[in-house]
Tab-separated table of C-alpha atoms and ligand atoms in Angstrom:
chain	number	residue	atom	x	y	z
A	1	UNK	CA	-37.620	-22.633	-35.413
A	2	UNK	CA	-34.201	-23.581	-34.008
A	3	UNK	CA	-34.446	-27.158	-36.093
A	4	UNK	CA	-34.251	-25.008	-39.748
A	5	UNK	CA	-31.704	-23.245	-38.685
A	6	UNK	CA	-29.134	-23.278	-40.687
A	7	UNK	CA	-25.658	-25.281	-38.758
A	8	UNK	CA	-22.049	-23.286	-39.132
A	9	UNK	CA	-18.860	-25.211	-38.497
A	10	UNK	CA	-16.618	-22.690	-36.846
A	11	UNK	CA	-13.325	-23.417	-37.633
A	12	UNK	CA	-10.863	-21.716	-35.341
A	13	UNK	CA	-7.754	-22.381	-32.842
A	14	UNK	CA	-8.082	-19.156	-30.782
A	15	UNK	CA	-10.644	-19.936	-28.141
A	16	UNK	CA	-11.624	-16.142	-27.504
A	17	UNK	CA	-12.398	-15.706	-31.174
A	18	UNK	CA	-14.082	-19.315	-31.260
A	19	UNK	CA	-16.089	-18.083	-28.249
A	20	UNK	CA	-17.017	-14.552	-30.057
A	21	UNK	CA	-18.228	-16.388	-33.455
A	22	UNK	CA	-20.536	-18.764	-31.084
A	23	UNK	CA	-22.535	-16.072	-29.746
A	24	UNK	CA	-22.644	-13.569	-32.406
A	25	UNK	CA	-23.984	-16.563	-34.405
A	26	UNK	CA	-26.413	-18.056	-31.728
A	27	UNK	CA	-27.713	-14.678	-31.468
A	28	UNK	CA	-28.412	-14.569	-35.183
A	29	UNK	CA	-30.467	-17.764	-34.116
A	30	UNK	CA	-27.500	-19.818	-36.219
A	31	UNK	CA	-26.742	-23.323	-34.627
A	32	UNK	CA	-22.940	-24.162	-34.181
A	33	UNK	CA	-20.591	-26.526	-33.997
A	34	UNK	CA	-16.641	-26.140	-33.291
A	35	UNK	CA	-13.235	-26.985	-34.257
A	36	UNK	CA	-10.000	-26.370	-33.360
A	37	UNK	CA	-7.665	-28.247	-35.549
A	38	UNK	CA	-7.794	-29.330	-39.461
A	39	UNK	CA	-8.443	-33.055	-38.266
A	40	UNK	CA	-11.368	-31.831	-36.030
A	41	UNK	CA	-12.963	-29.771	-39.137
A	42	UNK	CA	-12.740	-32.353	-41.267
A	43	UNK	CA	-14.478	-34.944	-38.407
A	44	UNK	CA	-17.266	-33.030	-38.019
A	45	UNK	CA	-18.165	-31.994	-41.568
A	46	UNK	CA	-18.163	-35.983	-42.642
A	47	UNK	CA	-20.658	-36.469	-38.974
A	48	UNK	CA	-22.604	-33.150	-39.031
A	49	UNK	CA	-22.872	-31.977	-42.689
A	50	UNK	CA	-23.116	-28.150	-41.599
A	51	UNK	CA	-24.738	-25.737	-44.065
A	52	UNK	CA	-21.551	-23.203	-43.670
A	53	UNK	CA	-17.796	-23.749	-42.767
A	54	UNK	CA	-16.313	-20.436	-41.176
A	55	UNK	CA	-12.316	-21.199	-41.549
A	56	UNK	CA	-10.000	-19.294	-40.448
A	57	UNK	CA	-6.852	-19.771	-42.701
A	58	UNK	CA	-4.208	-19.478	-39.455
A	59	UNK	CA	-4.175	-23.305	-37.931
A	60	UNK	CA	-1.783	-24.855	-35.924
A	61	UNK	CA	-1.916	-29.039	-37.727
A	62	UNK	CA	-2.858	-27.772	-41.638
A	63	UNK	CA	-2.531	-25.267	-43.755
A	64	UNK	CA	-6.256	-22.955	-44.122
A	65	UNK	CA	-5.800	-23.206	-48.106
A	66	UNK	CA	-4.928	-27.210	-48.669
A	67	UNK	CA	-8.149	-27.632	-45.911
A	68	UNK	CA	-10.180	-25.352	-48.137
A	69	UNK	CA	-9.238	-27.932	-51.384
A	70	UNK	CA	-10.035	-31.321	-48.690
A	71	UNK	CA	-13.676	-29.588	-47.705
A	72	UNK	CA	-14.261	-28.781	-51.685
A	73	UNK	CA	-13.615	-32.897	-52.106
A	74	UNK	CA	-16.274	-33.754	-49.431
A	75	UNK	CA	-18.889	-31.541	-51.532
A	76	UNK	CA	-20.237	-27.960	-51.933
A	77	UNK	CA	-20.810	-26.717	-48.531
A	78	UNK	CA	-20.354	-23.079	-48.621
A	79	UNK	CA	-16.870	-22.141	-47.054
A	80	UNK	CA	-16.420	-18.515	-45.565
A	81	UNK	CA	-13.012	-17.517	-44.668
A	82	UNK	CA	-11.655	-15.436	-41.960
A	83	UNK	CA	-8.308	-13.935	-42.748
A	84	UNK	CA	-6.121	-11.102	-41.596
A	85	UNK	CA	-6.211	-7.433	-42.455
A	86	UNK	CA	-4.356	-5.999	-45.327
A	87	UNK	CA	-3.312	-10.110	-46.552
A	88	UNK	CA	-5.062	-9.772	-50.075
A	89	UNK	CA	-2.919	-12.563	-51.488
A	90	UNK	CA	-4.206	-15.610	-49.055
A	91	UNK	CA	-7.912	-13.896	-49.623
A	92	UNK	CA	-7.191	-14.227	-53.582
A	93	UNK	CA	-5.764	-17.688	-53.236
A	94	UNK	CA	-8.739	-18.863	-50.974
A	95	UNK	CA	-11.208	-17.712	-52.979
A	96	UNK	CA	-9.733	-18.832	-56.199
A	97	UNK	CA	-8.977	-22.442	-54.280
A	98	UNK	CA	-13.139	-22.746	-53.494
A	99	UNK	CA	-13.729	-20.781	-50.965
A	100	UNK	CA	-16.831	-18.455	-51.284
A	101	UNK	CA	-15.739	-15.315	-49.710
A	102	UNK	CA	-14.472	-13.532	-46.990
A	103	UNK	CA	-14.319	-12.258	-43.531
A	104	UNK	CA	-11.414	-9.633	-42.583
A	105	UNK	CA	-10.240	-9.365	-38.987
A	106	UNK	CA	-11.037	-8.031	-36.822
A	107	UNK	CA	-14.913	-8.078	-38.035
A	108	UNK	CA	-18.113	-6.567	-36.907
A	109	UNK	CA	-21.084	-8.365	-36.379
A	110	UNK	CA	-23.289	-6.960	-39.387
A	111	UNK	CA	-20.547	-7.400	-41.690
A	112	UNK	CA	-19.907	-11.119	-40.815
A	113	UNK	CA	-24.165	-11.865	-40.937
A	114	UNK	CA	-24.244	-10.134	-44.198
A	115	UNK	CA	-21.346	-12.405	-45.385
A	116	UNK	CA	-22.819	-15.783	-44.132
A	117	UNK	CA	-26.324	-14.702	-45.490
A	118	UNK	CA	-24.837	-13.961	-49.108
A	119	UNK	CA	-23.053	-17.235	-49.013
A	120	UNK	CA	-26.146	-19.136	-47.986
A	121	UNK	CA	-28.137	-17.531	-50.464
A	122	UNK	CA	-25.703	-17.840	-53.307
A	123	UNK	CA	-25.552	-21.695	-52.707
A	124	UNK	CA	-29.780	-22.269	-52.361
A	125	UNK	CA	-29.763	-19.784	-55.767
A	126	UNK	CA	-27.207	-22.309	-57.999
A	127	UNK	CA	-29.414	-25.231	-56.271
A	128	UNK	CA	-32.351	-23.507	-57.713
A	129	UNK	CA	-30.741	-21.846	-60.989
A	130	UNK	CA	-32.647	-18.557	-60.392
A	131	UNK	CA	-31.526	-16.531	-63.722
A	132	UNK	CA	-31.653	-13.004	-62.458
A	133	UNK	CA	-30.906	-10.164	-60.216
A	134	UNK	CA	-33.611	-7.107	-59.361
A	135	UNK	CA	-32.123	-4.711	-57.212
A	136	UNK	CA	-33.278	-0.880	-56.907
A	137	UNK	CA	-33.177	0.233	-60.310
A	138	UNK	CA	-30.903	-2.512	-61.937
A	139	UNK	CA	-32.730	-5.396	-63.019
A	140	UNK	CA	-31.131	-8.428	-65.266
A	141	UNK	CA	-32.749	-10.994	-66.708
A	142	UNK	CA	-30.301	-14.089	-67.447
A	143	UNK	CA	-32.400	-16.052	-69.614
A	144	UNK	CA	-33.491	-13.297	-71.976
A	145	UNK	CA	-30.729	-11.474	-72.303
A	146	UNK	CA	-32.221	-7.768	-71.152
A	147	UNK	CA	-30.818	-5.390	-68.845
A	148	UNK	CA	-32.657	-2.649	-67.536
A	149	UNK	CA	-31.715	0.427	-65.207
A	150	UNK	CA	-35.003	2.162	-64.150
A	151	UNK	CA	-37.681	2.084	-67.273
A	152	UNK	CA	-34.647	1.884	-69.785
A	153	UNK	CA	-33.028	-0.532	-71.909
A	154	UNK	CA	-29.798	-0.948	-71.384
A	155	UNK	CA	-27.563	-2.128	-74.156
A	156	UNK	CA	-24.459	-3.797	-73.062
A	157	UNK	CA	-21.497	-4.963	-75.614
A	158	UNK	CA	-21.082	-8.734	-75.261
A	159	UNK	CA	-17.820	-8.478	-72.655
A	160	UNK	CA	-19.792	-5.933	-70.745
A	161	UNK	CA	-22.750	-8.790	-70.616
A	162	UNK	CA	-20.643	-11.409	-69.971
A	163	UNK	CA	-18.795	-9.265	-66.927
A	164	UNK	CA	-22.319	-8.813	-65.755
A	165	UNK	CA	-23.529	-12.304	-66.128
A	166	UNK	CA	-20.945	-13.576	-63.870
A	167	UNK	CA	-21.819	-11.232	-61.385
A	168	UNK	CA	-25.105	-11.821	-61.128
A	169	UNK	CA	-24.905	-15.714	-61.353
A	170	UNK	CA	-22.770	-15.276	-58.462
A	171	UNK	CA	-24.550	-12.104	-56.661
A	172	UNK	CA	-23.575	-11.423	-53.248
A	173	UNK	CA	-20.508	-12.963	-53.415
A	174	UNK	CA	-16.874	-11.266	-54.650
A	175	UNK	CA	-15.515	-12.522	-57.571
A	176	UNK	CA	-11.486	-12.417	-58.132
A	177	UNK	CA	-10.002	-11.156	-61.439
A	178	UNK	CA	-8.819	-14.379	-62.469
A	179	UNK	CA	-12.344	-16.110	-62.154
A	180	UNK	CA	-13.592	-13.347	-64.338
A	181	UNK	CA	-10.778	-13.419	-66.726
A	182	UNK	CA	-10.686	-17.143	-67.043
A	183	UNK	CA	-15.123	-17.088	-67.641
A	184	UNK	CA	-15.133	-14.021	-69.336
A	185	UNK	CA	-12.038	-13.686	-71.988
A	186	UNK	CA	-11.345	-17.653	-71.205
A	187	UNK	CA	-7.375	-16.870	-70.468
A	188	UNK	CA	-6.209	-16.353	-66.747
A	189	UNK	CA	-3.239	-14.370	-68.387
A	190	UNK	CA	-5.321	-11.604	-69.834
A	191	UNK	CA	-4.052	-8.356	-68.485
A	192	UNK	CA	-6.257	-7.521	-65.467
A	193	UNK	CA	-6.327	-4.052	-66.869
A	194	UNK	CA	-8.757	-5.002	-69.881
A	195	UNK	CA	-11.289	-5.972	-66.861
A	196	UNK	CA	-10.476	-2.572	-65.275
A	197	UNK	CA	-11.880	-1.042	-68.367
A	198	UNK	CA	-14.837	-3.033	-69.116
A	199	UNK	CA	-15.645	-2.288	-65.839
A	200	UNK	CA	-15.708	0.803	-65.941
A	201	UNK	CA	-17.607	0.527	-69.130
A	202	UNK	CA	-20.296	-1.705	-67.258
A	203	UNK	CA	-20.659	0.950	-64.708
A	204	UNK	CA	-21.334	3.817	-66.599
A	205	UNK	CA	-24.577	1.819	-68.195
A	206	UNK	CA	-25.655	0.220	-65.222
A	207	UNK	CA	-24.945	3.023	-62.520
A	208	UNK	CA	-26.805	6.041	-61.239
A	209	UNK	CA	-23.340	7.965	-60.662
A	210	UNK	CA	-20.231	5.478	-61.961
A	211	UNK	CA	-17.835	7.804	-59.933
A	212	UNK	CA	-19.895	6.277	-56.759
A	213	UNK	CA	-21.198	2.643	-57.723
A	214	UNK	CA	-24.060	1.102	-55.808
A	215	UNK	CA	-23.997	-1.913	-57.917
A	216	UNK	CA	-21.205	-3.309	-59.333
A	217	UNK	CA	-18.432	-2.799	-55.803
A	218	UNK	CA	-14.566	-3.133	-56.088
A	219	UNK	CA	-13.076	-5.290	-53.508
A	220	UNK	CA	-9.459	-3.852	-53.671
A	221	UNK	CA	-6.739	-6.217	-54.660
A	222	UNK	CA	-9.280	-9.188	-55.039
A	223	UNK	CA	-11.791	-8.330	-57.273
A	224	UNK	CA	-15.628	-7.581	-58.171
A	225	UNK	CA	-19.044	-7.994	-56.390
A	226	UNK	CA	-22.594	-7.327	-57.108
A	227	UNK	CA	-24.859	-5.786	-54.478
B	1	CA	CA1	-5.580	-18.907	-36.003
Protein backbone atom coordinates (compact mmCIF):
# COMPACT_ATOMS: atom_id res chain seq x y z
CA UNK A 1 0.00 0.00 0.00
CA UNK A 2 2.73 2.41 1.16
CA UNK A 3 4.64 1.83 -2.47
CA UNK A 4 1.40 3.75 -4.45
CA UNK A 5 1.44 6.22 -2.30
CA UNK A 6 1.62 9.17 -3.68
CA UNK A 7 5.45 11.17 -2.61
CA UNK A 8 5.10 15.12 -1.42
CA UNK A 9 8.20 17.29 -1.44
CA UNK A 10 7.75 19.51 1.55
CA UNK A 11 9.30 22.55 0.94
CA UNK A 12 9.88 24.55 4.09
CA UNK A 13 12.72 26.41 6.28
CA UNK A 14 10.85 26.37 9.64
CA UNK A 15 11.61 23.00 11.14
CA UNK A 16 8.41 22.97 13.49
CA UNK A 17 6.18 23.53 10.50
CA UNK A 18 8.40 21.02 8.35
CA UNK A 19 7.90 18.61 11.27
CA UNK A 20 3.89 19.31 11.42
CA UNK A 21 3.44 18.75 7.44
CA UNK A 22 5.48 15.26 7.93
CA UNK A 23 3.07 13.77 10.17
CA UNK A 24 -0.14 15.20 9.19
CA UNK A 25 0.90 13.77 5.78
CA UNK A 26 2.30 10.31 6.96
CA UNK A 27 -0.85 9.99 8.74
CA UNK A 28 -2.80 10.54 5.55
CA UNK A 29 -0.57 7.45 4.55
CA UNK A 30 1.38 10.23 2.10
CA UNK A 31 5.20 9.45 1.76
CA UNK A 32 7.58 12.53 2.21
CA UNK A 33 10.51 13.95 1.47
CA UNK A 34 12.06 17.43 2.79
CA UNK A 35 13.68 20.59 1.99
CA UNK A 36 14.85 23.42 3.50
CA UNK A 37 16.36 25.70 0.99
CA UNK A 38 15.51 26.49 -2.90
CA UNK A 39 18.79 24.49 -3.88
CA UNK A 40 17.60 21.48 -1.75
CA UNK A 41 13.96 21.57 -3.54
CA UNK A 42 15.23 21.72 -6.64
CA UNK A 43 17.88 18.53 -5.77
CA UNK A 44 15.38 16.41 -4.83
CA UNK A 45 12.67 16.98 -7.43
CA UNK A 46 15.45 16.20 -10.39
CA UNK A 47 16.42 12.66 -7.86
CA UNK A 48 12.93 11.84 -6.46
CA UNK A 49 10.31 13.06 -9.00
CA UNK A 50 7.57 13.56 -6.15
CA UNK A 51 3.91 13.53 -7.22
CA UNK A 52 3.28 17.01 -5.16
CA UNK A 53 5.60 19.99 -4.18
CA UNK A 54 4.18 21.76 -0.93
CA UNK A 55 6.22 25.30 -1.11
CA UNK A 56 6.06 27.59 1.11
CA UNK A 57 6.73 31.02 -0.63
CA UNK A 58 8.93 32.50 2.63
CA UNK A 59 12.71 30.98 1.96
CA UNK A 60 15.77 32.10 3.19
CA UNK A 61 18.35 31.38 -0.50
CA UNK A 62 15.27 32.09 -3.29
CA UNK A 63 12.45 33.74 -3.76
CA UNK A 64 8.94 31.12 -3.38
CA UNK A 65 7.62 32.70 -6.83
CA UNK A 66 10.98 32.55 -9.25
CA UNK A 67 11.23 28.65 -7.55
CA UNK A 68 7.62 28.13 -8.54
CA UNK A 69 8.69 29.28 -12.49
CA UNK A 70 12.28 26.77 -12.05
CA UNK A 71 9.86 23.64 -10.81
CA UNK A 72 7.27 24.57 -13.85
CA UNK A 73 10.68 24.14 -16.23
CA UNK A 74 11.47 20.65 -14.75
CA UNK A 75 7.74 19.55 -15.75
CA UNK A 76 4.13 19.45 -14.43
CA UNK A 77 4.35 18.21 -10.99
CA UNK A 78 1.54 19.67 -9.14
CA UNK A 79 2.83 22.61 -6.86
CA UNK A 80 0.70 23.57 -3.68
CA UNK A 81 1.62 26.66 -1.96
CA UNK A 82 1.63 27.64 1.59
CA UNK A 83 1.40 31.34 2.13
CA UNK A 84 0.45 33.76 4.85
CA UNK A 85 -2.93 34.97 5.99
CA UNK A 86 -4.59 37.94 4.54
CA UNK A 87 -1.36 38.13 1.53
CA UNK A 88 -3.84 37.73 -1.52
CA UNK A 89 -1.33 39.34 -3.86
CA UNK A 90 1.68 36.56 -3.53
CA UNK A 91 -1.43 33.85 -3.63
CA UNK A 92 -2.57 35.64 -7.06
CA UNK A 93 0.95 35.86 -8.35
CA UNK A 94 1.70 32.13 -7.43
CA UNK A 95 -1.07 30.83 -8.87
CA UNK A 96 -0.96 32.86 -11.98
CA UNK A 97 3.10 31.94 -12.10
CA UNK A 98 2.03 27.83 -12.14
CA UNK A 99 1.29 27.06 -9.07
CA UNK A 100 -1.97 24.99 -8.56
CA UNK A 101 -3.41 26.37 -5.47
CA UNK A 102 -3.19 27.17 -2.08
CA UNK A 103 -2.68 26.59 1.53
CA UNK A 104 -3.26 29.67 4.06
CA UNK A 105 -1.47 29.69 7.41
CA UNK A 106 -1.94 28.66 9.82
CA UNK A 107 -3.96 25.51 8.25
CA UNK A 108 -5.97 22.67 9.56
CA UNK A 109 -5.46 19.30 8.69
CA UNK A 110 -8.76 18.63 6.57
CA UNK A 111 -8.30 21.71 4.75
CA UNK A 112 -4.65 20.98 3.67
CA UNK A 113 -5.79 16.95 2.62
CA UNK A 114 -8.62 18.37 0.73
CA UNK A 115 -6.14 20.74 -1.05
CA UNK A 116 -3.44 18.07 -1.92
CA UNK A 117 -6.29 15.61 -2.98
CA UNK A 118 -7.85 18.29 -5.47
CA UNK A 119 -4.45 18.97 -6.83
CA UNK A 120 -3.69 15.31 -7.35
CA UNK A 121 -6.84 14.72 -8.89
CA UNK A 122 -6.85 17.73 -11.14
CA UNK A 123 -3.40 16.60 -12.59
CA UNK A 124 -4.46 12.49 -13.15
CA UNK A 125 -7.93 14.26 -14.76
CA UNK A 126 -5.82 16.57 -17.61
CA UNK A 127 -3.58 13.22 -17.94
CA UNK A 128 -6.76 11.48 -18.67
CA UNK A 129 -8.88 14.42 -20.38
CA UNK A 130 -12.05 13.42 -18.44
CA UNK A 131 -14.68 16.04 -20.08
CA UNK A 132 -17.05 16.51 -17.21
CA UNK A 133 -18.10 17.29 -13.76
CA UNK A 134 -21.29 15.42 -11.82
CA UNK A 135 -21.72 16.77 -8.58
CA UNK A 136 -25.16 16.69 -6.51
CA UNK A 137 -27.48 18.15 -8.81
CA UNK A 138 -25.05 19.96 -11.30
CA UNK A 139 -23.90 17.83 -13.93
CA UNK A 140 -21.76 19.14 -17.18
CA UNK A 141 -20.94 17.40 -19.94
CA UNK A 142 -17.77 18.99 -21.82
CA UNK A 143 -17.94 17.21 -24.95
CA UNK A 144 -21.62 17.72 -25.68
CA UNK A 145 -22.15 20.84 -24.66
CA UNK A 146 -25.25 20.16 -21.98
CA UNK A 147 -25.64 21.38 -18.62
CA UNK A 148 -28.03 20.07 -16.35
CA UNK A 149 -29.16 21.06 -12.67
CA UNK A 150 -31.42 18.22 -11.32
CA UNK A 151 -33.75 16.74 -14.37
CA UNK A 152 -33.47 20.22 -16.20
CA UNK A 153 -31.78 21.68 -19.02
CA UNK A 154 -29.93 24.34 -18.36
CA UNK A 155 -29.28 26.90 -21.02
CA UNK A 156 -26.23 28.91 -20.53
CA UNK A 157 -25.20 32.07 -22.90
CA UNK A 158 -21.82 31.29 -24.48
CA UNK A 159 -19.62 33.51 -21.71
CA UNK A 160 -21.65 31.84 -19.04
CA UNK A 161 -20.45 28.31 -20.79
CA UNK A 162 -17.21 29.30 -21.31
CA UNK A 163 -16.91 30.63 -17.38
CA UNK A 164 -18.17 27.19 -16.62
CA UNK A 165 -15.98 25.23 -18.89
CA UNK A 166 -12.95 26.52 -17.28
CA UNK A 167 -14.14 25.61 -14.09
CA UNK A 168 -14.85 22.38 -14.61
CA UNK A 169 -11.70 21.55 -16.77
CA UNK A 170 -9.98 22.71 -13.81
CA UNK A 171 -12.49 21.42 -10.89
CA UNK A 172 -11.19 21.43 -7.52
CA UNK A 173 -8.80 23.84 -8.04
CA UNK A 174 -9.27 28.00 -7.74
CA UNK A 175 -8.96 29.79 -10.68
CA UNK A 176 -7.69 33.66 -10.56
CA UNK A 177 -9.54 36.39 -12.52
CA UNK A 178 -6.90 36.88 -14.89
CA UNK A 179 -6.75 33.10 -15.98
CA UNK A 180 -10.43 33.41 -16.58
CA UNK A 181 -10.28 36.69 -18.27
CA UNK A 182 -7.35 35.84 -20.44
CA UNK A 183 -9.41 32.01 -21.51
CA UNK A 184 -12.63 33.38 -21.37
CA UNK A 185 -12.82 37.11 -23.04
CA UNK A 186 -8.99 36.39 -24.32
CA UNK A 187 -7.73 39.99 -22.76
CA UNK A 188 -6.10 40.03 -19.19
CA UNK A 189 -7.23 43.79 -19.17
CA UNK A 190 -10.93 43.12 -19.25
CA UNK A 191 -12.48 44.76 -16.28
CA UNK A 192 -12.74 42.05 -13.58
CA UNK A 193 -16.19 43.39 -13.00
CA UNK A 194 -17.67 41.86 -16.37
CA UNK A 195 -16.59 38.35 -14.64
CA UNK A 196 -18.35 39.54 -11.44
CA UNK A 197 -21.47 39.65 -13.47
CA UNK A 198 -21.35 36.64 -15.52
CA UNK A 199 -20.87 35.10 -12.46
CA UNK A 200 -23.44 35.93 -10.97
CA UNK A 201 -25.34 35.12 -14.07
CA UNK A 202 -23.79 31.48 -13.99
CA UNK A 203 -25.00 31.09 -10.51
CA UNK A 204 -28.40 31.87 -10.73
CA UNK A 205 -28.75 28.86 -13.54
CA UNK A 206 -26.60 26.51 -11.98
CA UNK A 207 -27.44 27.10 -8.16
CA UNK A 208 -30.08 25.85 -5.77
CA UNK A 209 -30.02 29.36 -3.84
CA UNK A 210 -27.33 31.89 -5.80
CA UNK A 211 -27.40 34.09 -2.57
CA UNK A 212 -25.61 30.80 -0.93
CA UNK A 213 -23.59 28.90 -3.79
CA UNK A 214 -22.65 25.28 -3.33
CA UNK A 215 -21.08 25.15 -6.66
CA UNK A 216 -19.45 27.74 -8.21
CA UNK A 217 -17.25 29.30 -4.58
CA UNK A 218 -15.57 32.81 -4.48
CA UNK A 219 -12.13 32.76 -3.20
CA UNK A 220 -11.93 36.50 -2.12
CA UNK A 221 -9.36 38.62 -3.81
CA UNK A 222 -8.11 35.60 -5.99
CA UNK A 223 -10.76 34.25 -7.78
CA UNK A 224 -13.27 31.25 -8.67
CA UNK A 225 -13.53 27.48 -7.82
CA UNK A 226 -15.78 24.66 -8.56
CA UNK A 227 -16.80 22.22 -5.84
CA1 LIG B 1 9.40 30.34 5.67
Amino acid sequence: MKGDAALILIVEDEPPIRRLLRTTLAAHDYRTLEAATGAEALSALRHHHPDLVLLDLGLPDVDGLSLIGQIRANGPVPIVVLSSRGDEAAKVTALDSGADDYVTKPFGADELMARLRAALRHRLQQQGAERGFTSDDLSVDLVRRLVRRGAEDVKLSPKEYDILEQLVIHAGKVLTHKHLLREVWRDELVDPQYLRVYVRQLRQKIEADPAQPRHVLTEPGVGYRLV
